[in-house]
Tab-separated table of C-alpha atoms in Angstrom:
chain	number	residue	atom	x	y	z
A	1	MET	CA	0.000	0.000	0.000
A	2	PHE	CA	1.417	3.386	-1.031
A	3	LYS	CA	1.876	5.958	1.735
A	4	ILE	CA	0.920	9.510	0.775
A	5	LEU	CA	1.911	12.419	3.023
A	6	VAL	CA	-0.550	15.313	2.890
A	7	ALA	CA	0.853	18.651	4.120
A	8	GLU	CA	-2.094	21.060	4.292
A	9	ASP	CA	-2.825	23.554	7.085
A	10	ASP	CA	-6.555	23.686	6.295
A	11	GLU	CA	-7.697	20.894	8.601
A	12	ASN	CA	-10.988	20.320	6.791
A	13	LEU	CA	-9.332	20.053	3.364
A	14	ASN	CA	-6.589	17.852	4.807
A	15	LYS	CA	-9.228	15.508	6.189
A	16	ILE	CA	-11.126	15.421	2.870
A	17	ILE	CA	-7.972	14.591	0.906
A	18	CYS	CA	-6.895	11.896	3.361
A	19	LEU	CA	-10.366	10.338	3.318
A	20	LYS	CA	-10.351	10.221	-0.491
A	21	LEU	CA	-6.868	8.687	-0.491
A	22	ALA	CA	-7.977	5.998	1.968
A	23	GLN	CA	-11.035	5.246	-0.190
A	24	GLU	CA	-8.713	4.781	-3.183
A	25	GLY	CA	-6.541	2.272	-1.319
A	26	PHE	CA	-3.708	4.554	-0.196
A	27	SER	CA	-2.354	4.980	3.323
A	28	PRO	CA	-2.529	8.729	4.097
A	29	LEU	CA	-0.288	10.565	6.558
A	30	ALA	CA	-1.534	13.982	7.691
A	31	ALA	CA	0.691	16.978	8.462
A	32	PHE	CA	-0.658	20.455	9.146
A	33	ASP	CA	2.500	22.458	8.494
A	34	GLY	CA	5.884	22.048	6.840
A	35	GLU	CA	7.825	21.319	10.013
A	36	GLN	CA	5.472	18.503	10.971
A	37	ALA	CA	5.784	17.072	7.459
A	38	ILE	CA	9.592	16.971	7.699
A	39	LYS	CA	9.428	15.250	11.086
A	40	LEU	CA	7.089	12.614	9.684
A	41	LEU	CA	9.388	12.015	6.710
A	42	GLU	CA	12.409	11.650	8.963
A	43	GLY	CA	10.667	8.864	10.862
A	44	GLU	CA	8.564	7.200	8.203
A	45	ARG	CA	8.933	6.408	4.510
A	46	ALA	CA	6.387	8.021	2.184
A	47	ASP	CA	5.901	7.218	-1.493
A	48	LEU	CA	4.599	10.663	-2.465
A	49	VAL	CA	3.948	14.065	-0.897
A	50	VAL	CA	0.988	16.345	-1.557
A	51	THR	CA	1.730	19.806	-0.181
A	52	ASP	CA	0.004	23.154	-0.023
A	53	ILE	CA	2.202	26.173	-0.758
A	54	MET	CA	0.905	28.722	1.753
A	55	MET	CA	1.436	27.182	5.182
A	56	PRO	CA	2.535	28.719	8.488
A	57	GLY	CA	6.244	28.448	9.199
A	58	LEU	CA	7.772	26.342	6.462
A	59	SER	CA	6.124	27.073	3.106
A	60	GLY	CA	5.416	24.432	0.507
A	61	TYR	CA	8.333	25.759	-1.544
A	62	GLU	CA	10.777	25.344	1.345
A	63	LEU	CA	9.273	21.986	2.263
A	64	THR	CA	9.804	20.744	-1.287
A	65	LYS	CA	13.441	21.873	-1.246
A	66	GLN	CA	14.044	19.977	1.999
A	67	ILE	CA	12.203	16.894	0.727
A	68	LYS	CA	14.420	16.760	-2.359
A	69	LEU	CA	17.505	17.022	-0.130
A	70	LEU	CA	16.251	14.062	1.905
A	71	ASP	CA	15.215	12.013	-1.138
A	72	GLU	CA	15.497	13.462	-4.623
A	73	SER	CA	13.351	10.672	-6.063
A	74	LEU	CA	10.339	11.312	-3.773
A	75	PRO	CA	7.521	12.773	-5.940
A	76	VAL	CA	5.954	16.045	-4.787
A	77	LEU	CA	2.581	17.355	-5.960
A	78	MET	CA	1.956	21.004	-5.047
A	79	ILE	CA	-1.520	22.421	-4.491
A	80	THR	CA	-2.262	26.119	-4.172
A	81	ALA	CA	-4.966	28.754	-4.192
A	82	LYS	CA	-2.666	30.960	-6.279
A	83	SER	CA	-3.186	31.235	-10.008
A	84	GLY	CA	-0.814	32.213	-12.784
A	85	MET	CA	2.466	30.985	-14.184
A	86	GLU	CA	4.733	32.598	-11.587
A	87	GLY	CA	3.699	30.323	-8.747
A	88	MET	CA	3.761	27.277	-11.003
A	89	GLU	CA	7.230	28.097	-12.311
A	90	LYS	CA	8.555	28.638	-8.785
A	91	GLY	CA	7.077	25.312	-7.729
A	92	PHE	CA	8.792	23.408	-10.510
A	93	VAL	CA	12.075	25.248	-9.922
A	94	THR	CA	12.056	24.187	-6.261
A	95	GLY	CA	11.586	20.560	-7.297
A	96	ALA	CA	7.840	19.905	-7.542
A	97	ASP	CA	6.874	17.119	-9.941
A	98	ASP	CA	3.319	18.305	-10.560
A	99	TYR	CA	1.063	21.227	-9.663
A	100	MET	CA	-2.669	21.698	-9.059
A	101	SER	CA	-4.766	24.774	-8.317
A	102	LYS	CA	-7.609	24.983	-5.811
A	103	PRO	CA	-10.474	24.262	-5.670
A	104	LEU	CA	-9.306	20.683	-6.038
A	105	ASN	CA	-10.979	18.126	-8.238
A	106	LEU	CA	-10.420	14.999	-6.138
A	107	LYS	CA	-10.797	12.640	-9.093
A	108	GLU	CA	-8.104	14.560	-10.973
A	109	LEU	CA	-5.923	14.563	-7.855
A	110	ILE	CA	-6.030	10.754	-7.720
A	111	LEU	CA	-5.240	10.509	-11.440
A	112	ARG	CA	-2.225	12.774	-11.022
A	113	ILE	CA	-1.013	10.857	-7.952
A	114	ASN	CA	-1.237	7.554	-9.818
A	115	ALA	CA	0.651	9.020	-12.781
A	116	LEU	CA	3.426	10.336	-10.515
A	117	LEU	CA	3.736	6.976	-8.772
A	118	ARG	CA	4.039	5.212	-12.122
A	119	ARG	CA	6.738	7.646	-13.239
A	120	ALA	CA	8.613	7.146	-9.977
A	121	LYS	CA	8.498	3.375	-10.475
A	122	ILE	CA	9.848	3.734	-14.002
A	123	ALA	CA	12.596	6.159	-12.966
A	124	SER	CA	13.717	3.857	-10.151
A	125	GLY	CA	14.860	1.442	-12.829
A	126	LYS	CA	17.357	4.074	-14.059
A	127	ARG	CA	18.625	1.880	-16.907
A	128	LEU	CA	17.133	-0.515	-19.393
A	129	ARG	CA	19.728	-2.851	-20.881
A	130	PHE	CA	19.186	-5.079	-23.879
A	131	LYS	CA	21.506	-7.211	-25.989
A	132	ASN	CA	22.766	-4.401	-28.213
A	133	SER	CA	21.214	-1.275	-26.722
A	134	GLU	CA	20.795	0.672	-23.495
A	135	LEU	CA	18.570	3.474	-22.199
A	136	ASP	CA	19.807	5.624	-19.309
A	137	TYR	CA	17.013	7.545	-17.567
A	138	VAL	CA	19.353	9.875	-15.663
A	139	ALA	CA	21.289	10.938	-18.765
A	140	LEU	CA	18.218	10.709	-21.040
A	141	SER	CA	20.431	8.782	-23.434
A	142	LEU	CA	19.998	5.896	-25.852
A	143	LYS	CA	22.835	3.819	-27.252
A	144	ILE	CA	22.415	1.276	-30.029
A	145	GLY	CA	25.417	-0.899	-30.808
A	146	GLY	CA	27.541	1.378	-28.633
A	147	GLU	CA	26.608	4.447	-30.677
A	148	ALA	CA	24.665	7.332	-29.122
A	149	VAL	CA	21.284	8.080	-30.677
A	150	GLU	CA	20.105	11.652	-30.205
A	151	LEU	CA	16.586	11.841	-28.786
A	152	ALA	CA	14.486	14.803	-27.737
A	153	PRO	CA	13.399	14.538	-24.065
A	154	LYS	CA	9.795	13.594	-24.873
A	155	GLU	CA	11.009	11.020	-27.394
A	156	PHE	CA	13.179	9.453	-24.703
A	157	TYR	CA	10.401	9.452	-22.075
A	158	LEU	CA	7.988	7.902	-24.555
A	159	LEU	CA	10.409	5.133	-25.514
A	160	PHE	CA	11.351	4.488	-21.871
A	161	LEU	CA	7.673	4.284	-20.878
A	162	LEU	CA	6.864	1.697	-23.547
A	163	LEU	CA	9.969	-0.433	-22.995
A	164	SER	CA	9.555	-0.364	-19.203
A	165	ASN	CA	6.159	-1.987	-19.691
A	166	PRO	CA	6.748	-4.448	-22.571
A	167	GLY	CA	3.568	-5.736	-24.147
A	168	LYS	CA	1.346	-3.276	-22.278
A	169	ILE	CA	-0.940	-1.297	-24.566
A	170	PHE	CA	-1.032	2.449	-23.926
A	171	THR	CA	-3.745	4.581	-25.482
A	172	ARG	CA	-2.700	7.876	-27.018
A	173	LEU	CA	-4.482	9.681	-24.188
A	174	GLU	CA	-2.565	7.705	-21.551
A	175	ILE	CA	0.711	8.541	-23.264
A	176	MET	CA	-0.259	12.226	-23.438
A	177	GLN	CA	-1.037	12.260	-19.722
A	178	GLU	CA	2.178	10.436	-18.804
A	179	ILE	CA	4.580	12.406	-21.008
A	180	TRP	CA	2.946	15.765	-21.722
A	181	GLY	CA	0.930	16.065	-18.499
A	182	TYR	CA	-2.741	16.760	-17.870
A	183	ASP	CA	-2.568	20.490	-18.665
A	184	THR	CA	-1.065	20.194	-22.132
A	185	ASP	CA	-2.591	22.072	-25.051
A	186	SER	CA	-1.247	19.472	-27.494
A	187	ASP	CA	-3.587	16.918	-29.027
A	188	GLU	CA	-3.121	13.175	-29.435
A	189	ARG	CA	-1.620	13.576	-32.899
A	190	ALA	CA	1.549	14.753	-31.136
A	191	VAL	CA	1.991	11.157	-29.947
A	192	ASP	CA	1.843	9.854	-33.512
A	193	THR	CA	4.381	12.467	-34.615
A	194	HIS	CA	6.822	11.491	-31.856
A	195	VAL	CA	6.389	7.775	-32.567
A	196	LYS	CA	7.097	8.372	-36.257
A	197	LYS	CA	10.315	10.250	-35.406
A	198	LEU	CA	11.326	7.596	-32.876
A	199	ARG	CA	10.852	4.763	-35.333
A	200	ARG	CA	13.196	6.436	-37.786
A	201	LYS	CA	15.834	6.849	-35.093
A	202	ILE	CA	15.646	3.263	-33.788
A	203	GLU	CA	15.120	1.432	-37.080
A	204	SER	CA	18.609	-0.113	-36.851
A	205	CYS	CA	17.846	-1.664	-33.438
A	206	THR	CA	16.965	-5.357	-33.357
A	207	ASP	CA	16.303	-5.434	-29.583
A	208	PHE	CA	12.910	-3.746	-29.577
A	209	GLU	CA	10.310	-1.877	-31.577
A	210	ILE	CA	7.260	0.309	-31.086
A	211	ALA	CA	4.186	-1.603	-32.240
A	212	THR	CA	0.942	0.052	-33.298
A	213	VAL	CA	-2.270	-1.325	-31.814
A	214	ARG	CA	-4.815	-0.285	-34.409
A	215	GLY	CA	-7.528	2.004	-33.102
A	216	ILE	CA	-6.027	2.106	-29.601
A	217	GLY	CA	-2.419	3.243	-29.320
A	218	TYR	CA	1.041	1.727	-28.963
A	219	LYS	CA	3.056	-0.868	-27.072
A	220	GLY	CA	6.722	-1.758	-26.703
A	221	GLU	CA	7.892	-5.106	-28.063
A	222	ILE	CA	11.187	-6.568	-26.809
A	223	TYR	CA	13.053	-9.298	-28.678
A	224	GLU	CA	15.408	-11.542	-26.703
């Protein structure tokens, strides 16, 4: 069971979020300010943190910085009553992995949490090694036959997602949500464009391929 730390000084909202998390099968941990959140993290392992920005004492920005010092791989989802790009940009600069504005849509919150947990699971693998090729998540690099293949970041993330889940069919919408995020203005044709570019770049590789599932999306096929 995944443990989700909720740092929110509004006690009623904190309770609502924790209740929803419990209903969805998560184990919620409640903190009502940044200092309490840090103390909980020092004594107990969490799989993801949901934090408000405006809290007494330690703000969500400062909390996120400290979380990333404790564990850089721990996903952080920021929530805030603020609107506009400035707050969002500051959140991502301090290390947040995703960002939501209040009032919260709890269904969307759960979707975002699940997406972040999947990304964290993928990233924990760090490297995918095959007979004649290797993907390095940290360096965002692909080598085929010892030669580096230049990939754009989204091309790499797309390939890594498919090859980390061989045989699993991803719809175009699922890929958009995983790679582009929920707030993207791009449409699903962007996925097809990236797949087309990727296929050209990996056509010399005999270890894997991106297979089209007609009318649905794509999947990664690995050949031993």
